[in-house]
Amino acid sequence: MTQVSGASDAPSMGRRQFMNLLTFGSATGVALGALYPVVRYFIPPSSGGAGGSVPAQDAQGNPVIASEFLAAHNVGDRVLAQGLKGDPTYLIVDSGDSLRNYGLNAVCTHLGCVVPWQASENKFICPCHGSQYNEQGKVVRGPAPLSLALAHVEVDGKDTVTVAPWTETDFRTNENPWWA
Ligand code: FES
């Protein structure tokens, strides 16, 4: 008899627990749903392919084709392309058949002017307030406080030049990347 009585209580407790769970689940779901936009706000959008890589683009918005690009430029050239988030990014020609494996964001770290490459000086010299960066984009004269941001540069299987975020140590300063 005890067993029967216990059995009759059990469904009652089960239903209560079920209702509690349902209520908790609903509340949690609503809370998570409300939080989702907030959480999304803090997660940077993916900018493209593996590792966030995107095709570098020329001034017309066409993908940069490595073989064509190398044929059109000389060793040592630093050539602007559109990189991550459309930022002007220097691609560097290392030899007749290779690009340097990093690019330099051309936006001056002082107040944001695009910094031209001065081949005769072997430096980037900002026309706005005179900041200078060496050939690797490391700041060598202020007022710019920081070196030019780095990005990975690779050539994919279709001969397209791609740019990807640089999140590792800045090899020029041995510090964490300020831009990541
Ligand atoms: Fe480049 Fe000021 S914006 S030095």
Tab-separated table of N, CA and C and ligand atoms in Angstrom:
chain	number	residue	atom	x	y	z
A	1	MET	N	0.828	-1.209	0.000
A	1	MET	CA	0.000	0.000	0.000
A	1	MET	C	0.852	1.245	0.000
A	2	THR	N	1.928	1.129	0.776
A	2	THR	CA	2.832	2.269	0.812
A	2	THR	C	3.362	2.584	-0.579
A	3	GLN	N	3.626	1.453	-1.257
A	3	GLN	CA	4.149	1.646	-2.612
A	3	GLN	C	3.148	2.379	-3.498
A	4	VAL	N	1.835	2.002	-3.336
A	4	VAL	CA	0.795	2.640	-4.165
A	4	VAL	C	0.688	4.109	-3.821
A	5	SER	N	0.692	4.373	-2.477
A	5	SER	CA	0.614	5.760	-2.049
A	5	SER	C	1.805	6.560	-2.579
A	6	GLY	N	2.998	5.947	-2.428
A	6	GLY	CA	4.205	6.638	-2.944
A	6	GLY	C	4.110	6.876	-4.428
A	7	ALA	N	3.583	5.863	-5.127
A	7	ALA	CA	3.481	5.998	-6.573
A	7	ALA	C	2.528	7.114	-6.956
A	8	SER	N	1.458	7.297	-6.118
A	8	SER	CA	0.515	8.351	-6.468
A	8	SER	C	1.113	9.730	-6.197
A	9	ASP	N	2.066	9.810	-5.197
A	9	ASP	CA	2.707	11.098	-4.944
A	9	ASP	C	3.720	11.453	-6.041
A	10	ALA	N	4.401	10.408	-6.514
A	10	ALA	CA	5.500	10.663	-7.429
A	10	ALA	C	5.107	11.478	-8.657
A	11	PRO	N	3.974	11.138	-9.343
A	11	PRO	CA	3.624	11.946	-10.517
A	11	PRO	C	3.390	13.393	-10.158
A	12	SER	N	2.818	13.609	-8.939
A	12	SER	CA	2.553	14.975	-8.521
A	12	SER	C	3.858	15.766	-8.426
A	13	MET	N	4.890	15.173	-7.763
A	13	MET	CA	6.183	15.836	-7.650
A	13	MET	C	6.825	16.006	-9.028
A	14	GLY	N	6.630	14.959	-9.839
A	14	GLY	CA	7.211	15.024	-11.175
A	14	GLY	C	6.646	16.196	-11.960
A	15	ARG	N	5.326	16.363	-11.855
A	15	ARG	CA	4.694	17.470	-12.584
A	15	ARG	C	5.197	18.807	-12.060
A	16	ARG	N	5.366	18.864	-10.721
A	16	ARG	CA	5.829	20.139	-10.138
A	16	ARG	C	7.230	20.459	-10.622
A	17	GLN	N	8.062	19.410	-10.578
A	17	GLN	CA	9.439	19.635	-11.038
A	17	GLN	C	9.459	20.038	-12.507
A	18	PHE	N	8.571	19.344	-13.249
A	18	PHE	CA	8.513	19.651	-14.671
A	18	PHE	C	8.111	21.116	-14.899
A	19	MET	N	7.084	21.542	-14.109
A	19	MET	CA	6.627	22.930	-14.247
A	19	MET	C	7.728	23.906	-13.834
A	20	ASN	N	8.457	23.516	-12.745
A	20	ASN	CA	9.567	24.381	-12.312
A	20	ASN	C	10.614	24.496	-13.413
A	21	LEU	N	10.920	23.321	-13.980
A	21	LEU	CA	11.925	23.319	-15.043
A	21	LEU	C	11.475	24.168	-16.221
A	22	LEU	N	10.170	23.998	-16.546
A	22	LEU	CA	9.638	24.733	-17.697
A	22	LEU	C	9.728	26.240	-17.448
A	23	THR	N	9.351	26.630	-16.225
A	23	THR	CA	9.400	28.051	-15.882
A	23	THR	C	10.834	28.562	-15.919
A	24	PHE	N	11.744	27.762	-15.310
A	24	PHE	CA	13.154	28.160	-15.290
A	24	PHE	C	13.706	28.253	-16.711
A	25	GLY	N	13.342	27.213	-17.507
A	25	GLY	CA	13.830	27.188	-18.886
A	25	GLY	C	13.328	28.385	-19.666
A	26	SER	N	12.040	28.715	-19.463
A	26	SER	CA	11.485	29.856	-20.198
A	26	SER	C	12.181	31.142	-19.792
A	27	ALA	N	12.366	31.293	-18.468
A	27	ALA	CA	13.012	32.514	-17.983
A	27	ALA	C	14.436	32.601	-18.508
A	28	THR	N	15.133	31.460	-18.466
A	28	THR	CA	16.512	31.457	-18.952
A	28	THR	C	16.564	31.773	-20.446
A	29	GLY	N	15.614	31.166	-21.173
A	29	GLY	CA	15.582	31.410	-22.615
A	29	GLY	C	15.338	32.872	-22.926
A	30	VAL	N	14.391	33.475	-22.186
A	30	VAL	CA	14.107	34.897	-22.407
A	30	VAL	C	15.337	35.730	-22.075
A	31	ALA	N	15.974	35.372	-20.942
A	31	ALA	CA	17.153	36.141	-20.530
A	31	ALA	C	18.266	36.026	-21.570
A	32	LEU	N	18.511	34.799	-22.040
A	32	LEU	CA	19.566	34.614	-23.045
A	32	LEU	C	19.205	35.323	-24.343
A	33	GLY	N	17.905	35.261	-24.682
A	33	GLY	CA	17.470	35.938	-25.898
A	33	GLY	C	17.698	37.435	-25.800
A	34	ALA	N	17.424	37.978	-24.596
A	34	ALA	CA	17.624	39.414	-24.407
A	34	ALA	C	19.106	39.759	-24.428
A	35	LEU	N	19.929	38.835	-23.921
A	35	LEU	CA	21.371	39.106	-23.868
A	35	LEU	C	22.054	38.964	-25.227
A	36	TYR	N	21.443	38.183	-26.114
A	36	TYR	CA	22.110	37.868	-27.377
A	36	TYR	C	22.603	39.103	-28.132
A	37	PRO	N	21.734	40.128	-28.309
A	37	PRO	CA	22.245	41.298	-29.047
A	37	PRO	C	23.419	41.960	-28.334
A	38	VAL	N	23.381	41.928	-26.984
A	38	VAL	CA	24.472	42.546	-26.227
A	38	VAL	C	25.767	41.770	-26.462
A	39	VAL	N	25.656	40.430	-26.391
A	39	VAL	CA	26.840	39.590	-26.598
A	39	VAL	C	27.364	39.768	-28.018
A	40	ARG	N	26.438	39.771	-28.982
A	40	ARG	CA	26.854	39.930	-30.386
A	40	ARG	C	27.607	41.232	-30.587
A	41	TYR	N	27.189	42.264	-29.843
A	41	TYR	CA	27.807	43.582	-29.992
A	41	TYR	C	29.298	43.527	-29.710
A	42	PHE	N	29.665	42.653	-28.774
A	42	PHE	CA	31.069	42.599	-28.370
A	42	PHE	C	31.885	41.591	-29.170
A	43	ILE	N	31.243	40.828	-30.036
A	43	ILE	CA	31.981	39.878	-30.865
A	43	ILE	C	32.232	40.509	-32.220
A	44	PRO	N	33.507	40.692	-32.607
A	44	PRO	CA	33.768	41.319	-33.894
A	44	PRO	C	33.229	40.473	-35.030
A	45	PRO	N	32.673	41.101	-36.054
A	45	PRO	CA	32.149	40.327	-37.171
A	45	PRO	C	33.267	39.614	-37.909
A	46	SER	N	32.974	38.422	-38.390
A	46	SER	CA	33.938	37.710	-39.209
A	46	SER	C	34.096	38.449	-40.517
A	47	SER	N	35.332	38.604	-40.941
A	47	SER	CA	35.541	39.402	-42.140
A	47	SER	C	35.761	38.553	-43.375
A	48	GLY	N	35.545	37.264	-43.315
A	48	GLY	CA	35.671	36.516	-44.546
A	48	GLY	C	36.091	35.092	-44.321
A	49	GLY	N	37.176	34.675	-45.008
A	49	GLY	CA	37.561	33.279	-45.047
A	49	GLY	C	38.253	32.805	-43.800
A	50	ALA	N	39.008	31.710	-43.955
A	50	ALA	CA	39.658	31.101	-42.812
A	50	ALA	C	40.554	32.106	-42.115
A	51	GLY	N	40.440	32.159	-40.784
A	51	GLY	CA	41.271	33.075	-40.016
A	51	GLY	C	40.935	34.523	-40.278
A	52	GLY	N	39.758	34.794	-40.858
A	52	GLY	CA	39.355	36.169	-41.129
A	52	GLY	C	40.046	36.754	-42.339
A	53	SER	N	40.613	35.916	-43.202
A	53	SER	CA	41.325	36.457	-44.360
A	53	SER	C	40.353	36.958	-45.423
A	54	VAL	N	40.769	37.986	-46.132
A	54	VAL	CA	39.977	38.544	-47.232
A	54	VAL	C	40.909	38.751	-48.422
A	55	PRO	N	40.367	38.739	-49.631
A	55	PRO	CA	41.216	39.049	-50.780
A	55	PRO	C	41.643	40.513	-50.727
A	56	ALA	N	42.910	40.766	-50.982
A	56	ALA	CA	43.342	42.157	-51.162
A	56	ALA	C	42.706	42.655	-52.456
A	57	GLN	N	42.344	43.930	-52.478
A	57	GLN	CA	41.691	44.477	-53.673
A	57	GLN	C	42.450	45.672	-54.198
A	58	ASP	N	42.390	45.840	-55.515
A	58	ASP	CA	43.039	47.016	-56.093
A	58	ASP	C	42.093	48.214	-56.001
A	59	ALA	N	42.519	49.329	-56.603
A	59	ALA	CA	41.744	50.566	-56.479
A	59	ALA	C	40.362	50.446	-57.106
A	60	GLN	N	40.201	49.500	-58.042
A	60	GLN	CA	38.896	49.305	-58.680
A	60	GLN	C	38.047	48.284	-57.934
A	61	GLY	N	38.591	47.737	-56.867
A	61	GLY	CA	37.841	46.751	-56.099
A	61	GLY	C	37.996	45.338	-56.616
A	62	ASN	N	38.932	45.113	-57.540
A	62	ASN	CA	39.170	43.756	-58.041
A	62	ASN	C	40.202	43.046	-57.168
A	63	PRO	N	40.076	41.734	-57.035
A	63	PRO	CA	41.082	41.004	-56.256
A	63	PRO	C	42.466	41.168	-56.880
A	64	VAL	N	43.471	41.264	-56.008
A	64	VAL	CA	44.851	41.384	-56.493
A	64	VAL	C	45.353	39.985	-56.857
A	65	ILE	N	45.752	39.811	-58.124
A	65	ILE	CA	46.287	38.529	-58.596
A	65	ILE	C	47.813	38.599	-58.471
A	66	ALA	N	48.368	37.667	-57.719
A	66	ALA	CA	49.782	37.758	-57.343
A	66	ALA	C	50.711	37.846	-58.548
A	67	SER	N	50.535	36.955	-59.526
A	67	SER	CA	51.475	36.939	-60.657
A	67	SER	C	51.401	38.241	-61.448
A	68	GLU	N	50.190	38.763	-61.622
A	68	GLU	CA	50.033	40.032	-62.349
A	68	GLU	C	50.632	41.185	-61.544
A	69	PHE	N	50.394	41.153	-60.257
A	69	PHE	CA	50.890	42.207	-59.377
A	69	PHE	C	52.418	42.232	-59.392
A	70	LEU	N	53.026	41.059	-59.273
A	70	LEU	CA	54.492	40.988	-59.237
A	70	LEU	C	55.097	41.407	-60.574
A	71	ALA	N	54.406	41.077	-61.658
A	71	ALA	CA	54.918	41.453	-62.979
A	71	ALA	C	54.864	42.969	-63.185
A	72	ALA	N	53.931	43.613	-62.486
A	72	ALA	CA	53.725	45.043	-62.705
A	72	ALA	C	54.545	45.924	-61.772
A	73	HIS	N	55.234	45.322	-60.805
A	73	HIS	CA	55.949	46.137	-59.817
A	73	HIS	C	57.385	45.668	-59.647
A	74	ASN	N	58.181	46.544	-59.050
A	74	ASN	CA	59.610	46.265	-58.873
A	74	ASN	C	59.910	45.806	-57.446
A	75	VAL	N	61.036	45.126	-57.332
A	75	VAL	CA	61.477	44.677	-56.007
A	75	VAL	C	61.628	45.892	-55.091
A	76	GLY	N	61.096	45.773	-53.898
A	76	GLY	CA	61.176	46.866	-52.930
A	76	GLY	C	59.981	47.794	-52.960
A	77	ASP	N	59.154	47.679	-53.997
A	77	ASP	CA	57.963	48.540	-54.053
A	77	ASP	C	57.038	48.241	-52.879
A	78	ARG	N	56.398	49.296	-52.442
A	78	ARG	CA	55.316	49.170	-51.457
A	78	ARG	C	54.087	49.757	-52.121
A	79	VAL	N	53.104	48.932	-52.328
A	79	VAL	CA	51.971	49.305	-53.176
A	79	VAL	C	50.679	49.201	-52.364
A	80	LEU	N	49.879	50.257	-52.440
A	80	LEU	CA	48.633	50.259	-51.670
A	80	LEU	C	47.569	49.359	-52.287
A	81	ALA	N	46.922	48.611	-51.424
A	81	ALA	CA	45.753	47.817	-51.809
A	81	ALA	C	44.726	47.985	-50.693
A	82	GLN	N	43.507	47.534	-50.936
A	82	GLN	CA	42.508	47.521	-49.860
A	82	GLN	C	42.668	46.224	-49.085
A	83	GLY	N	42.869	46.363	-47.780
A	83	GLY	CA	43.060	45.185	-46.952
A	83	GLY	C	41.873	44.936	-46.050
A	84	LEU	N	42.144	44.563	-44.827
A	84	LEU	CA	41.089	44.252	-43.862
A	84	LEU	C	40.217	45.475	-43.641
A	85	LYS	N	38.923	45.268	-43.607
A	85	LYS	CA	37.933	46.337	-43.413
A	85	LYS	C	38.098	47.452	-44.438
A	86	GLY	N	38.729	47.143	-45.563
A	86	GLY	CA	38.924	48.157	-46.600
A	86	GLY	C	40.045	49.130	-46.306
A	87	ASP	N	40.806	48.882	-45.238
A	87	ASP	CA	41.885	49.800	-44.894
A	87	ASP	C	42.978	49.777	-45.957
A	88	PRO	N	43.540	50.958	-46.275
A	88	PRO	CA	44.670	50.986	-47.201
A	88	PRO	C	45.846	50.223	-46.585
A	89	THR	N	46.354	49.277	-47.329
A	89	THR	CA	47.379	48.372	-46.804
A	89	THR	C	48.493	48.209	-47.831
A	90	TYR	N	49.725	48.412	-47.401
A	90	TYR	CA	50.848	48.245	-48.309
A	90	TYR	C	51.193	46.770	-48.479
A	91	LEU	N	51.247	46.349	-49.752
A	91	LEU	CA	51.820	45.053	-50.105
A	91	LEU	C	53.266	45.329	-50.510
A	92	ILE	N	54.176	44.473	-50.085
A	92	ILE	CA	55.604	44.712	-50.290
A	92	ILE	C	56.168	43.650	-51.230
A	93	VAL	N	56.840	44.114	-52.289
A	93	VAL	CA	57.422	43.187	-53.267
A	93	VAL	C	58.837	42.828	-52.795
A	94	ASP	N	59.034	41.558	-52.469
A	94	ASP	CA	60.338	41.126	-51.952
A	94	ASP	C	61.277	40.655	-53.060
A	95	SER	N	60.700	40.079	-54.107
A	95	SER	CA	61.522	39.628	-55.232
A	95	SER	C	60.608	39.529	-56.441
A	96	GLY	N	61.177	39.068	-57.550
A	96	GLY	CA	60.373	38.986	-58.766
A	96	GLY	C	59.217	38.014	-58.643
A	97	ASP	N	59.314	37.101	-57.684
A	97	ASP	CA	58.224	36.129	-57.574
A	97	ASP	C	57.701	35.946	-56.154
A	98	SER	N	57.943	36.943	-55.299
A	98	SER	CA	57.354	36.792	-53.961
A	98	SER	C	57.006	38.130	-53.321
A	99	LEU	N	55.909	38.053	-52.592
A	99	LEU	CA	55.475	39.168	-51.757
A	99	LEU	C	55.941	38.919	-50.338
A	100	ARG	N	56.177	39.989	-49.606
A	100	ARG	CA	56.475	39.821	-48.182
A	100	ARG	C	55.247	39.238	-47.497
A	101	ASN	N	55.517	38.433	-46.461
A	101	ASN	CA	54.393	37.729	-45.823
A	101	ASN	C	53.637	38.588	-44.800
A	102	TYR	N	53.941	39.874	-44.799
A	102	TYR	CA	53.094	40.782	-44.014
A	102	TYR	C	52.876	42.060	-44.815
A	103	GLY	N	51.758	42.682	-44.554
A	103	GLY	CA	51.464	43.977	-45.146
A	103	GLY	C	51.385	45.011	-44.037
A	104	LEU	N	51.398	46.278	-44.422
A	104	LEU	CA	51.381	47.364	-43.451
A	104	LEU	C	50.153	48.233	-43.665
A	105	ASN	N	49.383	48.394	-42.610
A	105	ASN	CA	48.242	49.301	-42.655
A	105	ASN	C	48.793	50.721	-42.799
A	106	ALA	N	48.335	51.433	-43.817
A	106	ALA	CA	48.923	52.739	-44.156
A	106	ALA	C	48.368	53.889	-43.339
A	107	VAL	N	47.479	53.603	-42.399
A	107	VAL	CA	46.856	54.677	-41.616
A	107	VAL	C	47.794	55.096	-40.481
A	108	CYS	N	48.205	56.364	-40.525
A	108	CYS	CA	49.128	56.896	-39.512
A	108	CYS	C	48.518	56.749	-38.125
A	109	THR	N	49.340	56.330	-37.175
A	109	THR	CA	48.826	56.103	-35.822
A	109	THR	C	48.714	57.403	-35.019
A	110	HIS	N	49.050	58.526	-35.647
A	110	HIS	CA	48.849	59.796	-34.954
A	110	HIS	C	47.387	60.222	-35.123
A	111	LEU	N	47.046	60.732	-36.289
A	111	LEU	CA	45.665	61.187	-36.478
A	111	LEU	C	45.016	60.620	-37.736
A	112	GLY	N	45.629	59.594	-38.296
A	112	GLY	CA	44.909	58.837	-39.320
A	112	GLY	C	45.140	59.219	-40.764
A	113	CYS	N	46.130	60.047	-41.068
A	113	CYS	CA	46.431	60.304	-42.488
A	113	CYS	C	46.997	59.029	-43.114
A	114	VAL	N	46.809	58.884	-44.409
A	114	VAL	CA	47.444	57.768	-45.116
A	114	VAL	C	48.897	58.153	-45.374
A	115	VAL	N	49.801	57.273	-44.976
A	115	VAL	CA	51.230	57.583	-44.990
A	115	VAL	C	51.856	57.093	-46.302
A	116	PRO	N	52.428	58.000	-47.094
A	116	PRO	CA	53.074	57.562	-48.330
A	116	PRO	C	54.456	56.953	-48.102
A	117	TRP	N	54.840	56.071	-48.988
A	117	TRP	CA	56.183	55.469	-48.971
A	117	TRP	C	57.122	56.397	-49.716
A	118	GLN	N	58.247	56.730	-49.097
A	118	GLN	CA	59.267	57.562	-49.731
A	118	GLN	C	60.464	56.666	-50.019
A	119	ALA	N	60.541	56.142	-51.234
A	119	ALA	CA	61.590	55.182	-51.564
A	119	ALA	C	62.985	55.790	-51.393
A	120	SER	N	63.127	57.075	-51.728
A	120	SER	CA	64.455	57.702	-51.648
A	120	SER	C	64.944	57.780	-50.201
A	121	GLU	N	64.019	57.845	-49.267
A	121	GLU	CA	64.369	57.907	-47.836
A	121	GLU	C	64.303	56.527	-47.183
A	122	ASN	N	63.781	55.570	-47.904
A	122	ASN	CA	63.551	54.227	-47.368
A	122	ASN	C	62.668	54.262	-46.113
A	123	LYS	N	61.675	55.153	-46.149
A	123	LYS	CA	60.783	55.323	-44.994
A	123	LYS	C	59.376	55.674	-45.489
A	124	PHE	N	58.436	55.486	-44.590
A	124	PHE	CA	57.115	56.066	-44.755
A	124	PHE	C	57.139	57.394	-44.006
A	125	ILE	N	56.745	58.472	-44.677
A	125	ILE	CA	56.764	59.787	-44.022
A	125	ILE	C	55.373	60.400	-44.129
A	126	CYS	N	54.785	60.686	-42.980
A	126	CYS	CA	53.420	61.208	-42.959
A	126	CYS	C	53.420	62.679	-43.360
A	127	PRO	N	52.601	63.046	-44.342
A	127	PRO	CA	52.582	64.436	-44.800
A	127	PRO	C	51.863	65.362	-43.819
A	128	CYS	N	51.130	64.796	-42.865
A	128	CYS	CA	50.306	65.651	-42.000
A	128	CYS	C	51.117	66.317	-40.894
A	129	HIS	N	51.896	65.537	-40.156
A	129	HIS	CA	52.664	66.126	-39.052
A	129	HIS	C	54.072	65.567	-38.991
A	130	GLY	N	54.496	64.878	-40.041
A	130	GLY	CA	55.905	64.500	-40.157
A	130	GLY	C	56.344	63.217	-39.467
A	131	SER	N	55.419	62.421	-38.985
A	131	SER	CA	55.839	61.142	-38.382
A	131	SER	C	56.550	60.279	-39.420
A	132	GLN	N	57.483	59.489	-38.940
A	132	GLN	CA	58.228	58.625	-39.857
A	132	GLN	C	58.205	57.184	-39.347
A	133	TYR	N	58.174	56.280	-40.317
A	133	TYR	CA	58.177	54.842	-40.028
A	133	TYR	C	59.244	54.206	-40.913
A	134	ASN	N	59.974	53.252	-40.383
A	134	ASN	CA	61.002	52.608	-41.200
A	134	ASN	C	60.368	51.672	-42.236
A	135	GLU	N	61.207	50.977	-42.957
A	135	GLU	CA	60.692	50.179	-44.081
A	135	GLU	C	59.807	49.017	-43.628
A	136	GLN	N	59.869	48.670	-42.336
A	136	GLN	CA	58.969	47.653	-41.787
A	136	GLN	C	57.730	48.276	-41.134
A	137	GLY	N	57.624	49.595	-41.205
A	137	GLY	CA	56.471	50.265	-40.605
A	137	GLY	C	56.630	50.560	-39.125
A	138	LYS	N	57.843	50.376	-38.603
A	138	LYS	CA	58.068	50.693	-37.179
A	138	LYS	C	58.260	52.201	-37.043
A	139	VAL	N	57.562	52.799	-36.083
A	139	VAL	CA	57.669	54.251	-35.919
A	139	VAL	C	59.087	54.604	-35.462
A	140	VAL	N	59.683	55.591	-36.144
A	140	VAL	CA	61.039	56.029	-35.780
A	140	VAL	C	61.054	57.516	-35.444
A	141	ARG	N	59.933	58.199	-35.711
A	141	ARG	CA	59.842	59.603	-35.317
A	141	ARG	C	58.380	59.974	-35.114
A	142	GLY	N	58.086	60.667	-34.008
A	142	GLY	CA	56.733	61.072	-33.685
A	142	GLY	C	56.295	62.253	-34.529
A	143	PRO	N	55.109	62.754	-34.237
A	143	PRO	CA	54.300	62.481	-33.041
A	143	PRO	C	53.552	61.140	-33.035
A	144	ALA	N	53.601	60.374	-34.100
A	144	ALA	CA	52.883	59.094	-34.065
A	144	ALA	C	53.380	58.256	-32.884
A	145	PRO	N	52.468	57.713	-32.096
A	145	PRO	CA	52.885	56.978	-30.897
A	145	PRO	C	53.189	55.505	-31.143
A	146	LEU	N	52.718	54.978	-32.264
A	146	LEU	CA	52.782	53.526	-32.468
A	146	LEU	C	53.197	53.208	-33.902
A	147	SER	N	53.680	52.007	-34.086
A	147	SER	CA	54.055	51.551	-35.421
A	147	SER	C	52.806	51.256	-36.256
A	148	LEU	N	53.003	51.178	-37.573
A	148	LEU	CA	51.880	50.830	-38.448
A	148	LEU	C	51.423	49.408	-38.149
A	149	ALA	N	50.133	49.193	-38.207
A	149	ALA	CA	49.577	47.865	-37.917
A	149	ALA	C	50.004	46.857	-38.983
A	150	LEU	N	50.226	45.639	-38.539
A	150	LEU	CA	50.607	44.550	-39.444
A	150	LEU	C	49.380	43.737	-39.857
A	151	ALA	N	49.484	43.077	-40.995
A	151	ALA	CA	48.495	42.078	-41.415
A	151	ALA	C	49.243	40.967	-42.133
A	152	HIS	N	48.760	39.748	-42.004
A	152	HIS	CA	49.369	38.638	-42.745
A	152	HIS	C	49.021	38.762	-44.227
A	153	VAL	N	49.970	38.449	-45.075
A	153	VAL	CA	49.728	38.435	-46.521
A	153	VAL	C	50.109	37.053	-47.049
A	154	GLU	N	49.203	36.457	-47.800
A	154	GLU	CA	49.464	35.144	-48.407
A	154	GLU	C	48.908	35.126	-49.820
A	155	VAL	N	49.326	34.122	-50.569
A	155	VAL	CA	48.763	33.905	-51.903
A	155	VAL	C	48.034	32.565	-51.846
A	156	ASP	N	46.748	32.591	-52.192
A	156	ASP	CA	45.987	31.335	-52.088
A	156	ASP	C	46.150	30.481	-53.356
A	157	GLY	N	45.469	29.354	-53.404
A	157	GLY	CA	45.620	28.411	-54.509
A	157	GLY	C	45.147	28.947	-55.851
A	158	LYS	N	44.418	30.070	-55.826
A	158	LYS	CA	43.945	30.664	-57.082
A	158	LYS	C	44.793	31.862	-57.477
A	159	ASP	N	45.974	32.003	-56.836
A	159	ASP	CA	46.884	33.095	-57.173
A	159	ASP	C	46.361	34.446	-56.687
A	160	THR	N	45.374	34.405	-55.785
A	160	THR	CA	44.835	35.649	-55.237
A	160	THR	C	45.594	36.014	-53.960
A	161	VAL	N	45.923	37.286	-53.843
A	161	VAL	CA	46.593	37.756	-52.623
A	161	VAL	C	45.539	37.945	-51.536
A	162	THR	N	45.789	37.368	-50.373
A	162	THR	CA	44.838	37.515	-49.270
A	162	THR	C	45.518	38.197	-48.081
A	163	VAL	N	44.689	38.864	-47.293
A	163	VAL	CA	45.159	39.573	-46.108
A	163	VAL	C	44.387	39.030	-44.913
A	164	ALA	N	45.103	38.790	-43.818
A	164	ALA	CA	44.453	38.231	-42.627
A	164	ALA	C	44.928	38.982	-41.383
A	165	PRO	N	44.101	38.979	-40.336
A	165	PRO	CA	44.484	39.700	-39.119
A	165	PRO	C	45.789	39.174	-38.525
A	166	TRP	N	46.585	40.073	-38.015
A	166	TRP	CA	47.820	39.732	-37.306
A	166	TRP	C	47.521	39.866	-35.823
A	167	THR	N	47.504	38.716	-35.134
A	167	THR	CA	47.178	38.756	-33.709
A	167	THR	C	48.367	38.338	-32.843
A	168	GLU	N	49.467	37.956	-33.481
A	168	GLU	CA	50.636	37.513	-32.720
A	168	GLU	C	51.462	38.719	-32.278
A	169	THR	N	52.551	38.402	-31.572
A	169	THR	CA	53.485	39.442	-31.136
A	169	THR	C	53.958	40.254	-32.339
A	170	ASP	N	54.073	41.550	-32.139
A	170	ASP	CA	54.635	42.427	-33.167
A	170	ASP	C	56.146	42.206	-33.168
A	171	PHE	N	56.674	41.604	-34.234
A	171	PHE	CA	58.095	41.226	-34.245
A	171	PHE	C	59.015	42.445	-34.236
A	172	ARG	N	58.472	43.635	-34.529
A	172	ARG	CA	59.313	44.839	-34.555
A	172	ARG	C	59.534	45.400	-33.155
A	173	THR	N	58.595	45.134	-32.272
A	173	THR	CA	58.680	45.693	-30.924
A	173	THR	C	58.709	44.612	-29.839
A	174	ASN	N	58.444	43.368	-30.233
A	174	ASN	CA	58.290	42.272	-29.270
A	174	ASN	C	57.183	42.539	-28.256
A	175	GLU	N	56.191	43.299	-28.672
A	175	GLU	CA	55.046	43.576	-27.805
A	175	GLU	C	53.780	43.001	-28.435
A	176	ASN	N	52.728	42.932	-27.617
A	176	ASN	CA	51.450	42.502	-28.173
A	176	ASN	C	50.988	43.523	-29.203
A	177	PRO	N	50.304	43.062	-30.230
A	177	PRO	CA	49.844	44.014	-31.249
A	177	PRO	C	48.820	44.981	-30.664
A	178	TRP	N	49.074	46.265	-30.813
A	178	TRP	CA	48.167	47.252	-30.225
A	178	TRP	C	46.824	47.277	-30.952
A	179	TRP	N	46.798	46.786	-32.210
A	179	TRP	CA	45.597	46.897	-33.047
A	179	TRP	C	44.674	45.697	-32.899
A	180	ALA	N	45.120	44.640	-32.195
A	180	ALA	CA	44.315	43.414	-32.123
A	180	ALA	C	43.411	43.433	-30.892
B	1	FES	FE1	50.498	61.334	-39.354
B	1	FES	FE2	49.854	63.296	-37.675
B	1	FES	S1	48.523	62.091	-38.867
B	1	FES	S2	51.809	62.576	-38.167
